[in-house]
Amino acid sequence: MEFGNFKIFFLSIGFAWFIGNPTQAQTQHKTSDFLYNQLDYFLQNPTSSSALRLDKLINSKKQKLHTKTDQLAWVITHANLGFYLNKFGNLPAAIHHYEISWKTYSDNTLSNYDIIENCLKPLGNLYIKIGDLEKADSTIKSYLYLAEQNQNKSKVVSGITNLSIVYNNKKQYQKAIQLLYKGLEIDSNNPNLLTNLATNQLALKNYNQAQELAQQIITIAPNQINAYQILAAIALEKKDIERAKNYINKAKNRLLENKNTSTRDLAKWQLAYIDILLSKSEFTEIQKVLTEIYTTLLPEYTETSKLPLEKNLIADRVLLKALDIQSYIYERTGQSIKAIQSYDLAFVVNTKLDLLYPLQETRILQHSQNRNRTESYIDLLFLLHHKTNNEKYIEKAFLAAEQSKAPFVNEALVSKKILSRYKNDSLVLKKKQLTQEIATQETLILREKLQGQNANIVKIHELTTAYNTKSIALKELSKKLEYKYPILLDHQKTISISDLQKKIKEDNIVLIEYFYGNQNIYQFKIHHNHFEVSKIENSEDFKKTIRSYIDFFDNASKIKDDIKRFTKNSYEVLRALKIPTNTDKLIIIPDSFLNFIPFETLLTRPVDTYIFQDMPFLLTSTEVSYEISAKKYIRSTTKHNTNNSILGVFPVFEKTEIALPNSVYESESIQQYFKGDFLQNEQATYKNFLKKAEQHNIIHLSTHATPGSFLVPAAIKFRNQDIFVNQLYSSSLSAELVVLSACETGIGRLSKGEGPISISRGFQYAGIENVLFSLWKVNDKTTAQLMNSFYKNLNNSNLKAKSLHQAKLEYLNQKNLSNIQKSPYYWAAFVYYGSIEDQRHSSLYIWYCIGIIVFLLIVLFLHKFLQNKK
């Protein structure tokens, strides 16, 4: 539920002043005169078409803003455009113009203009409307800081009100409540603060407090619509349908009385009214209301087909919610095909919204919400397949699951690979610079905030302002690049099942992809000639089985102390996840908590033995590797590089509490097999790493890493500094393989669909297709042994997945190790995500090379023979 009277805070005396008095510039400023004259003309009859005309006209003056007066005219003109386009319902365009206004004002350090009221407030509110909560958060905090500096209590209260909305939408209810109480200390009877407080109490199911607050609000401000909606929601919780309907009708009447009510406000009320109708299962009436919402939001909508046409859809969260309800209604009324069509339209709207978000954090948050929609969609398709036995439904379900798998890493990998072809393009260079600057700003903000009470608020504000304006510039630049190079949008295309099966046949593997939902887990098992899908109930017993197995790898003693329970649990997980045991090669695309399972350690049958070497681990029968998505797998290509060169980074940290003495041995063993640059001790800095990275096709980092938390991102340690995962995002790395020989490099905050926000993901996002990393805290000595074996095998075969597989087998079969040292804890921590090379392909490549050499020798021999004959 959205709440608080935040929709038009900017309709104030300040805004009326700059609309009514736009020509304050001196007459000698021809650019400002032109801008103000055109704005005057527009304001005489503001319409959508005249706004488009004004935008085109003023664009010619973009490069002619030579004075502060010109720049201020530019700010004011774009703020007006933002205001009216928001009024016309074109939210993306409104945001675009407000962003231009704010960036110009900030970049040129302008003054004598109420940028808070006329730009930042509406911009922050628009970010909330489209769901860009990270941008809303930083924008609102920016003007809240300015308001506090100016001791402007009304603006401070407005800032607190709107920031609490952001926290509510992030489900940070207690944080919102604490903030609102600070606002009430300034203005104890402010209806907006009280409304937002009541809404957060409602979210926490504190119904009595929410009801008391809502009734207090109505006494203070009878026109506060959201108070009635809160009372309606509470009545619904108490099954008092008639009272709920009464309150919702009162809200409607108040809306109609308010001349500033927008069509979108009415659409939001209609969604609230649908909640009442759903409780009574009045599906016919709900359909009528949904039709009204479509008519309200989509000018070109016609009722003939009930569902909107795809070409008429817009990026709007109210529309998205309406389509979700539409899908539910179709399901409940037995119209499964119509429900599928409605879901398809909802996915289109979600994609349109996603394109508005420049920052990854916002996109990840929205993607998490889209996953719930995907689960309902797959449930329905699975049911249809069960009823009809038509394979097109499971293929459609697989493609839906696949679209939800690591979309932003996939996008980054495609984008960086394509843009590397145009690395001298000025736009590409500018994007690279901007992404690095944004990552730097973000890191500096985080480091300052981590100082807690000692944090410098002024510095945080300055950094946040720079961060905001640069992210606005990055969004515009990305649009230009997509227009110039449309191939950048290829990552949005769905994959072909036939192409996938063709590659599976070439690689001689079986591919298993999981979709981990709230109610069910789906396993898609794809062979070269057939396709299977299984549904696994996500019961409490299933969750307990999975989590207890993952817990075994918390430390070395857990398996050792209860080997019998470990082996029992291991076989249970294999059966629960339906892992095939009759295939030589397996690629697993895990999801959610399954990302933390070392599948090679699963037992293929029950055992009584306590001897690890004698246990039938999946490792002993199957070569297991991993991928983030089938889309990435199908895109991967086999490379047979016989000229491998390594960049090794070994900080060692000698004579410190975090020393890695075996890291030296690791470095020496790798150098037996490969040439390259090996940065050790003081040389192992982040700067030197970046300087050397592009010169080598393999990168090896032997160091410490941390998985991070909800407050602090994952980080990897170089000799002179810790590098957060977001700093890696801004890098452009092209190595064929990165080996992260450090603790928990595959662990991080778990995001639905996108996986762990870990260091390994950071390197993938930076452009590296193949990554070898760890799932838990690794043993320094064991890691050195395993890496020595891995590089020895890699040198012999140049097969990455097979080399790791052989290294694990060699470790398990070592005669000089005790049984405890052969625990999976020691040999299974490292997993490989990336392309698969078949031994046959490697052999063919060798024979191909030999053939070329023989052919050249024959040509040379014939050439000499003919010369001698002459």
Coordinates of C-alpha atoms in Angstrom, one line a residue, residues 225-611:
I225 CA -8.1 9.6 2.0
N226 CA -5.5 7.0 3.1
A227 CA -6.9 7.1 6.7
Y228 CA -10.2 5.7 5.4
Q229 CA -8.3 3.0 3.3
I230 CA -6.4 2.0 6.5
L231 CA -9.7 1.6 8.4
A232 CA -11.0 -0.4 5.5
A233 CA -8.0 -2.7 5.5
I234 CA -8.4 -3.2 9.3
A235 CA -12.1 -4.0 8.8
L236 CA -11.2 -6.5 6.2
E237 CA -8.8 -8.2 8.6
K238 CA -11.6 -8.5 11.1
K239 CA -13.9 -9.9 8.3
D240 CA -16.2 -6.9 8.6
I241 CA -16.9 -6.6 4.9
E242 CA -19.7 -4.0 5.0
R243 CA -17.7 -1.7 7.3
A244 CA -14.7 -2.0 5.0
K245 CA -16.9 -1.2 2.0
N246 CA -18.3 1.9 3.8
Y247 CA -14.8 3.2 4.5
I248 CA -13.6 2.6 1.0
N249 CA -16.6 4.5 -0.4
K250 CA -15.8 7.4 1.9
A251 CA -12.3 7.5 0.5
K252 CA -13.8 7.6 -3.0
N253 CA -16.1 10.5 -2.2
R254 CA -13.2 12.5 -0.7
L255 CA -11.2 11.8 -3.9
L256 CA -13.9 13.1 -6.1
E257 CA -14.3 16.2 -4.0
N258 CA -10.6 17.1 -4.5
K259 CA -10.1 19.0 -7.8
N260 CA -6.4 18.0 -7.8
T261 CA -7.2 14.3 -7.9
S262 CA -5.4 12.6 -10.8
T263 CA -6.7 9.7 -12.8
R264 CA -3.9 7.6 -11.3
D265 CA -5.1 8.4 -7.8
L266 CA -8.5 7.1 -8.8
A267 CA -6.9 4.0 -10.3
K268 CA -5.1 3.4 -7.0
W269 CA -8.4 3.7 -5.1
Q270 CA -9.9 1.2 -7.5
L271 CA -7.2 -1.3 -6.5
A272 CA -8.1 -0.8 -2.9
Y273 CA -11.8 -1.3 -3.8
I274 CA -10.8 -4.6 -5.5
D275 CA -9.5 -5.9 -2.1
I276 CA -13.0 -5.6 -0.8
L277 CA -14.4 -7.4 -3.8
L278 CA -11.9 -10.2 -3.6
S279 CA -12.9 -10.9 -0.1
K280 CA -16.4 -11.5 -1.4
S281 CA -15.3 -13.3 -4.6
E282 CA -17.3 -10.9 -6.7
F283 CA -15.3 -11.6 -9.9
T284 CA -17.7 -10.1 -12.3
E285 CA -17.6 -6.8 -10.5
I286 CA -13.8 -7.0 -10.2
Q287 CA -13.6 -7.4 -14.0
K288 CA -15.6 -4.2 -14.4
V289 CA -13.2 -2.3 -12.1
L290 CA -10.2 -3.6 -13.9
T291 CA -11.6 -2.5 -17.2
E292 CA -12.0 1.0 -15.6
I293 CA -8.4 1.0 -14.5
Y294 CA -7.2 0.1 -18.0
T295 CA -9.4 2.8 -19.5
T296 CA -8.0 5.3 -16.9
L297 CA -4.3 4.5 -17.4
L298 CA -4.3 3.6 -21.1
P299 CA -5.9 6.2 -23.4
E300 CA -5.9 3.8 -26.4
Y301 CA -7.5 0.9 -24.5
T302 CA -10.7 -0.6 -25.9
E303 CA -12.9 -3.0 -24.0
T304 CA -13.4 -5.4 -26.9
S305 CA -10.7 -7.9 -25.8
K306 CA -10.8 -7.1 -22.0
L307 CA -7.0 -7.4 -21.9
P308 CA -4.9 -4.4 -23.0
L309 CA -2.9 -4.8 -26.2
E310 CA 0.9 -5.1 -25.7
K311 CA 1.7 -2.1 -27.8
N312 CA -0.4 0.1 -25.5
L313 CA 1.3 -0.9 -22.2
I314 CA 3.2 1.6 -20.2
A315 CA 5.7 1.5 -17.3
D316 CA 3.3 1.8 -14.3
R317 CA 3.2 -0.1 -11.1
V318 CA -0.6 0.4 -10.7
L319 CA -1.1 -1.2 -14.1
L320 CA 1.3 -4.0 -13.1
K321 CA -0.8 -4.7 -10.0
A322 CA -4.0 -4.7 -12.1
L323 CA -2.6 -7.3 -14.5
D324 CA -1.6 -9.5 -11.6
I325 CA -5.1 -9.3 -10.2
Q326 CA -6.5 -10.0 -13.7
S327 CA -4.3 -13.2 -13.9
Y328 CA -5.6 -14.3 -10.5
I329 CA -9.2 -13.7 -11.6
Y330 CA -8.8 -15.7 -14.8
E331 CA -7.2 -18.6 -12.8
R332 CA -10.0 -18.6 -10.2
T333 CA -12.6 -18.7 -13.0
G334 CA -11.0 -21.5 -14.9
Q335 CA -9.7 -19.4 -17.8
S336 CA -6.1 -20.7 -17.7
I337 CA -5.1 -19.6 -21.2
K338 CA -6.4 -16.1 -20.5
A339 CA -4.4 -16.1 -17.3
I340 CA -1.2 -17.0 -19.2
Q341 CA -1.9 -14.1 -21.6
S342 CA -2.4 -11.7 -18.7
Y343 CA 0.9 -12.8 -17.0
D344 CA 2.7 -12.3 -20.3
L345 CA 1.5 -8.7 -20.4
A346 CA 2.5 -8.2 -16.7
F347 CA 6.1 -9.4 -17.6
V348 CA 6.1 -6.8 -20.4
V349 CA 5.2 -4.0 -18.0
N350 CA 7.8 -5.2 -15.5
T351 CA 10.4 -5.0 -18.3
K352 CA 9.4 -1.5 -19.1
L353 CA 9.7 -0.5 -15.5
D354 CA 13.1 -2.2 -15.3
L355 CA 14.4 -0.1 -18.1
L356 CA 13.8 3.0 -16.0
Y357 CA 16.2 2.0 -13.2
P358 CA 19.8 3.0 -13.7
L359 CA 21.1 1.5 -10.4
Q360 CA 21.6 -2.2 -9.8
E361 CA 20.3 -2.3 -6.3
T362 CA 16.8 -1.1 -7.4
R363 CA 16.7 -3.5 -10.2
I364 CA 17.6 -6.4 -7.9
L365 CA 14.8 -5.4 -5.5
Q366 CA 12.2 -5.2 -8.3
H367 CA 13.4 -8.5 -9.8
S368 CA 12.8 -10.2 -6.5
Q369 CA 9.2 -9.0 -6.6
N370 CA 8.9 -10.2 -10.2
R371 CA 10.0 -13.7 -9.1
N372 CA 6.8 -14.2 -7.2
R373 CA 4.8 -13.5 -10.4
T374 CA 7.1 -16.0 -12.2
E375 CA 6.3 -18.7 -9.6
S376 CA 2.6 -18.3 -10.1
Y377 CA 3.1 -18.4 -13.9
I378 CA 5.1 -21.6 -13.7
D379 CA 2.6 -23.2 -11.3
L380 CA -0.1 -22.6 -13.9
L381 CA 1.9 -23.8 -16.8
F382 CA 2.9 -27.0 -14.9
L383 CA -0.8 -27.6 -14.2
L384 CA -1.7 -27.2 -17.8
H385 CA 1.1 -29.6 -18.8
H386 CA -0.2 -32.1 -16.3
K387 CA -3.7 -31.8 -17.8
T388 CA -2.8 -31.8 -21.5
N389 CA 0.6 -33.5 -21.6
N390 CA 1.6 -30.8 -24.1
E391 CA 5.3 -30.1 -23.9
K392 CA 4.9 -26.5 -25.1
Y393 CA 3.8 -25.6 -21.5
I394 CA 6.9 -27.0 -19.8
E395 CA 9.1 -25.3 -22.4
K396 CA 7.3 -22.0 -21.7
A397 CA 7.7 -22.6 -17.9
F398 CA 11.5 -23.3 -18.4
L399 CA 11.8 -20.1 -20.5
A400 CA 10.1 -18.1 -17.7
A401 CA 12.4 -19.6 -15.1
E402 CA 15.3 -18.9 -17.3
Q403 CA 14.3 -15.2 -17.8
S404 CA 14.5 -14.8 -14.0
K405 CA 18.1 -16.3 -13.7
A406 CA 20.8 -13.7 -13.1
P407 CA 19.5 -11.2 -15.6
F408 CA 21.8 -8.4 -14.6
V409 CA 25.0 -10.4 -14.7
N410 CA 24.0 -11.7 -18.1
E411 CA 23.2 -8.2 -19.2
A412 CA 26.6 -6.9 -18.0
L413 CA 28.5 -9.8 -19.6
V414 CA 26.8 -9.2 -23.0
S415 CA 27.2 -5.4 -22.7
K416 CA 30.9 -5.4 -21.8
K417 CA 31.7 -8.0 -24.5
I418 CA 30.0 -5.9 -27.2
L419 CA 31.3 -2.6 -26.0
S420 CA 34.9 -4.0 -26.0
R421 CA 34.6 -4.0 -29.8
Y422 CA 34.1 -0.2 -29.7
K423 CA 36.4 0.7 -26.8
N424 CA 37.7 3.8 -28.5
D425 CA 34.2 5.2 -29.1
S426 CA 33.8 8.4 -27.1
L427 CA 30.4 7.3 -25.6
V428 CA 31.9 3.9 -24.5
L429 CA 34.9 5.7 -22.9
K430 CA 32.5 8.1 -21.2
K431 CA 30.4 5.2 -19.8
K432 CA 33.5 3.5 -18.5
Q433 CA 34.6 6.7 -16.7
L434 CA 31.1 7.3 -15.3
T435 CA 30.7 3.8 -13.9
Q436 CA 34.1 4.0 -12.2
E437 CA 33.2 7.4 -10.7
I438 CA 29.8 6.1 -9.5
A439 CA 31.5 3.1 -7.9
T440 CA 34.0 5.3 -6.2
Q441 CA 31.3 7.6 -4.9
E442 CA 29.3 4.7 -3.6
T443 CA 32.3 3.2 -1.8
L444 CA 33.2 6.5 -0.2
I445 CA 29.6 6.9 1.0
L446 CA 29.6 3.4 2.5
R447 CA 33.0 3.9 4.2
E448 CA 31.8 7.2 5.7
K449 CA 28.6 5.6 7.0
L450 CA 30.5 2.7 8.5
Q451 CA 32.0 5.3 10.9
G452 CA 28.7 5.5 12.7
Q453 CA 28.6 8.4 15.2
N454 CA 31.8 9.8 13.8
A455 CA 30.5 9.9 10.2
N456 CA 30.8 13.3 8.5
I457 CA 27.2 14.3 7.4
V458 CA 28.4 17.1 5.2
K459 CA 30.7 14.8 3.3
I460 CA 28.0 12.2 2.9
H461 CA 25.7 14.8 1.5
E462 CA 28.3 16.0 -1.0
L463 CA 29.1 12.5 -2.1
T464 CA 25.4 11.5 -2.4
T465 CA 24.8 14.6 -4.6
A466 CA 27.7 13.7 -6.9
Y467 CA 26.5 10.1 -6.9
N468 CA 22.9 11.1 -7.9
T469 CA 23.9 13.4 -10.7
K470 CA 26.4 10.9 -12.1
S471 CA 23.8 8.1 -12.1
I472 CA 21.4 10.4 -14.0
A473 CA 24.2 11.0 -16.6
L474 CA 24.8 7.3 -16.8
K475 CA 21.2 6.5 -17.5
E476 CA 21.1 9.0 -20.4
L477 CA 24.4 7.7 -21.7
S478 CA 23.2 4.1 -21.6
K479 CA 20.1 5.1 -23.7
K480 CA 22.4 6.7 -26.3
L481 CA 24.6 3.6 -26.5
E482 CA 21.5 1.3 -26.9
Y483 CA 20.3 3.6 -29.7
K484 CA 23.7 3.6 -31.4
Y485 CA 24.3 -0.2 -30.8
P486 CA 20.9 -2.0 -30.7
I487 CA 22.8 -5.3 -30.3
L488 CA 23.2 -4.3 -26.7
L489 CA 19.5 -5.3 -26.1
D490 CA 20.2 -8.8 -27.3
H491 CA 20.4 -10.0 -23.7
Q492 CA 16.6 -9.6 -23.5
K493 CA 15.9 -12.2 -26.2
T494 CA 14.7 -15.6 -25.1
I495 CA 16.8 -18.7 -25.9
S496 CA 15.9 -21.4 -28.3
I497 CA 15.2 -24.8 -26.7
S498 CA 16.5 -26.6 -29.9
D499 CA 19.7 -24.5 -29.9
L500 CA 20.2 -25.4 -26.2
Q501 CA 19.7 -29.1 -26.8
K502 CA 22.1 -28.9 -29.8
K503 CA 24.8 -27.5 -27.6
I504 CA 24.0 -30.1 -24.9
K505 CA 24.6 -32.8 -27.4
E506 CA 27.9 -31.2 -28.6
D507 CA 29.2 -31.0 -25.0
N508 CA 27.8 -34.5 -24.1
I509 CA 26.2 -33.3 -20.9
V510 CA 22.9 -33.2 -19.0
L511 CA 21.7 -29.8 -17.8
I512 CA 19.7 -29.3 -14.7
E513 CA 18.1 -25.9 -13.8
Y514 CA 16.3 -25.2 -10.6
F515 CA 13.6 -22.6 -9.9
Y516 CA 13.3 -22.1 -6.1
G517 CA 9.8 -20.7 -5.3
N518 CA 8.1 -19.9 -2.1
Q519 CA 5.7 -22.9 -2.4
N520 CA 7.5 -25.2 -4.9
I521 CA 10.9 -25.9 -6.4
Y522 CA 10.9 -26.8 -10.1
Q523 CA 13.7 -28.9 -11.6
F524 CA 14.1 -28.7 -15.4
K525 CA 16.2 -31.6 -16.6
I526 CA 17.3 -31.2 -20.2
H527 CA 18.9 -33.9 -22.3
H528 CA 19.9 -33.5 -26.0
N529 CA 16.8 -35.4 -27.1
H530 CA 14.2 -34.9 -24.3
F531 CA 13.0 -32.5 -21.7
E532 CA 11.7 -33.3 -18.2
V533 CA 10.2 -31.2 -15.4
S534 CA 9.7 -32.1 -11.8
K535 CA 7.9 -30.3 -9.0
I536 CA 9.3 -30.5 -5.5
E537 CA 7.2 -29.2 -2.6
N538 CA 9.1 -26.5 -0.7
S539 CA 7.9 -28.0 2.6
E540 CA 9.4 -27.4 6.1
D541 CA 10.9 -30.9 5.9
F542 CA 12.6 -30.1 2.6
K543 CA 14.0 -26.8 3.9
K544 CA 15.3 -28.5 7.0
T545 CA 17.0 -31.2 4.9
I546 CA 18.7 -28.6 2.7
R547 CA 19.7 -26.2 5.4
S548 CA 21.1 -28.9 7.8
Y549 CA 23.3 -30.1 4.9
I550 CA 24.6 -26.7 4.2
D551 CA 25.3 -26.3 7.9
F552 CA 27.7 -29.2 7.8
F553 CA 30.2 -27.0 6.0
D554 CA 30.3 -24.2 8.6
N555 CA 33.5 -25.6 10.0
A556 CA 35.8 -28.7 9.7
S557 CA 34.5 -30.4 12.9
K558 CA 30.8 -30.6 12.0
I559 CA 31.2 -33.5 9.5
K560 CA 33.9 -35.2 11.6
D561 CA 31.8 -35.1 14.7
D562 CA 28.8 -36.9 13.2
I563 CA 29.8 -38.8 10.0
K564 CA 26.7 -41.0 10.2
R565 CA 24.3 -38.1 10.2
F566 CA 26.2 -36.4 7.4
T567 CA 26.1 -39.5 5.1
K568 CA 22.3 -39.9 5.8
N569 CA 21.7 -36.2 5.1
S570 CA 23.8 -36.3 2.0
Y571 CA 21.8 -39.1 0.4
E572 CA 18.5 -37.4 1.4
V573 CA 19.5 -34.2 -0.4
L574 CA 20.4 -36.1 -3.6
R575 CA 17.0 -37.8 -3.6
A576 CA 15.1 -34.6 -2.6
L577 CA 16.8 -32.7 -5.5
K578 CA 16.3 -35.6 -7.9
I579 CA 19.9 -35.7 -9.0
P580 CA 20.6 -38.2 -11.8
T581 CA 23.5 -40.6 -11.1
N582 CA 23.8 -42.2 -14.5
T583 CA 25.4 -39.4 -16.4
D584 CA 29.1 -38.6 -17.0
K585 CA 28.8 -34.8 -17.1
L586 CA 26.3 -32.6 -15.3
I587 CA 25.8 -28.9 -15.4
I588 CA 23.8 -27.5 -12.6
I589 CA 22.1 -24.1 -12.5
P590 CA 21.2 -23.7 -8.9
D591 CA 18.8 -21.2 -7.3
S592 CA 18.4 -19.5 -3.9
F593 CA 19.8 -21.7 -1.0
L594 CA 20.8 -24.4 -3.6
N595 CA 23.7 -22.0 -4.6
F596 CA 25.4 -23.1 -1.4
I597 CA 25.3 -26.8 -1.9
P598 CA 28.4 -28.6 -3.1
F599 CA 26.6 -31.1 -5.3
E600 CA 29.7 -33.3 -5.8
T601 CA 29.6 -34.2 -2.1
L602 CA 26.1 -35.8 -2.4
L603 CA 26.1 -39.6 -2.0
T604 CA 24.5 -41.7 -4.7
R605 CA 23.4 -44.5 -2.3
P606 CA 23.1 -45.1 1.4
V607 CA 26.4 -46.1 3.2
D608 CA 27.5 -47.6 6.5
T609 CA 31.2 -46.8 6.1
Y610 CA 33.0 -44.0 7.9
I611 CA 35.9 -44.0 5.4

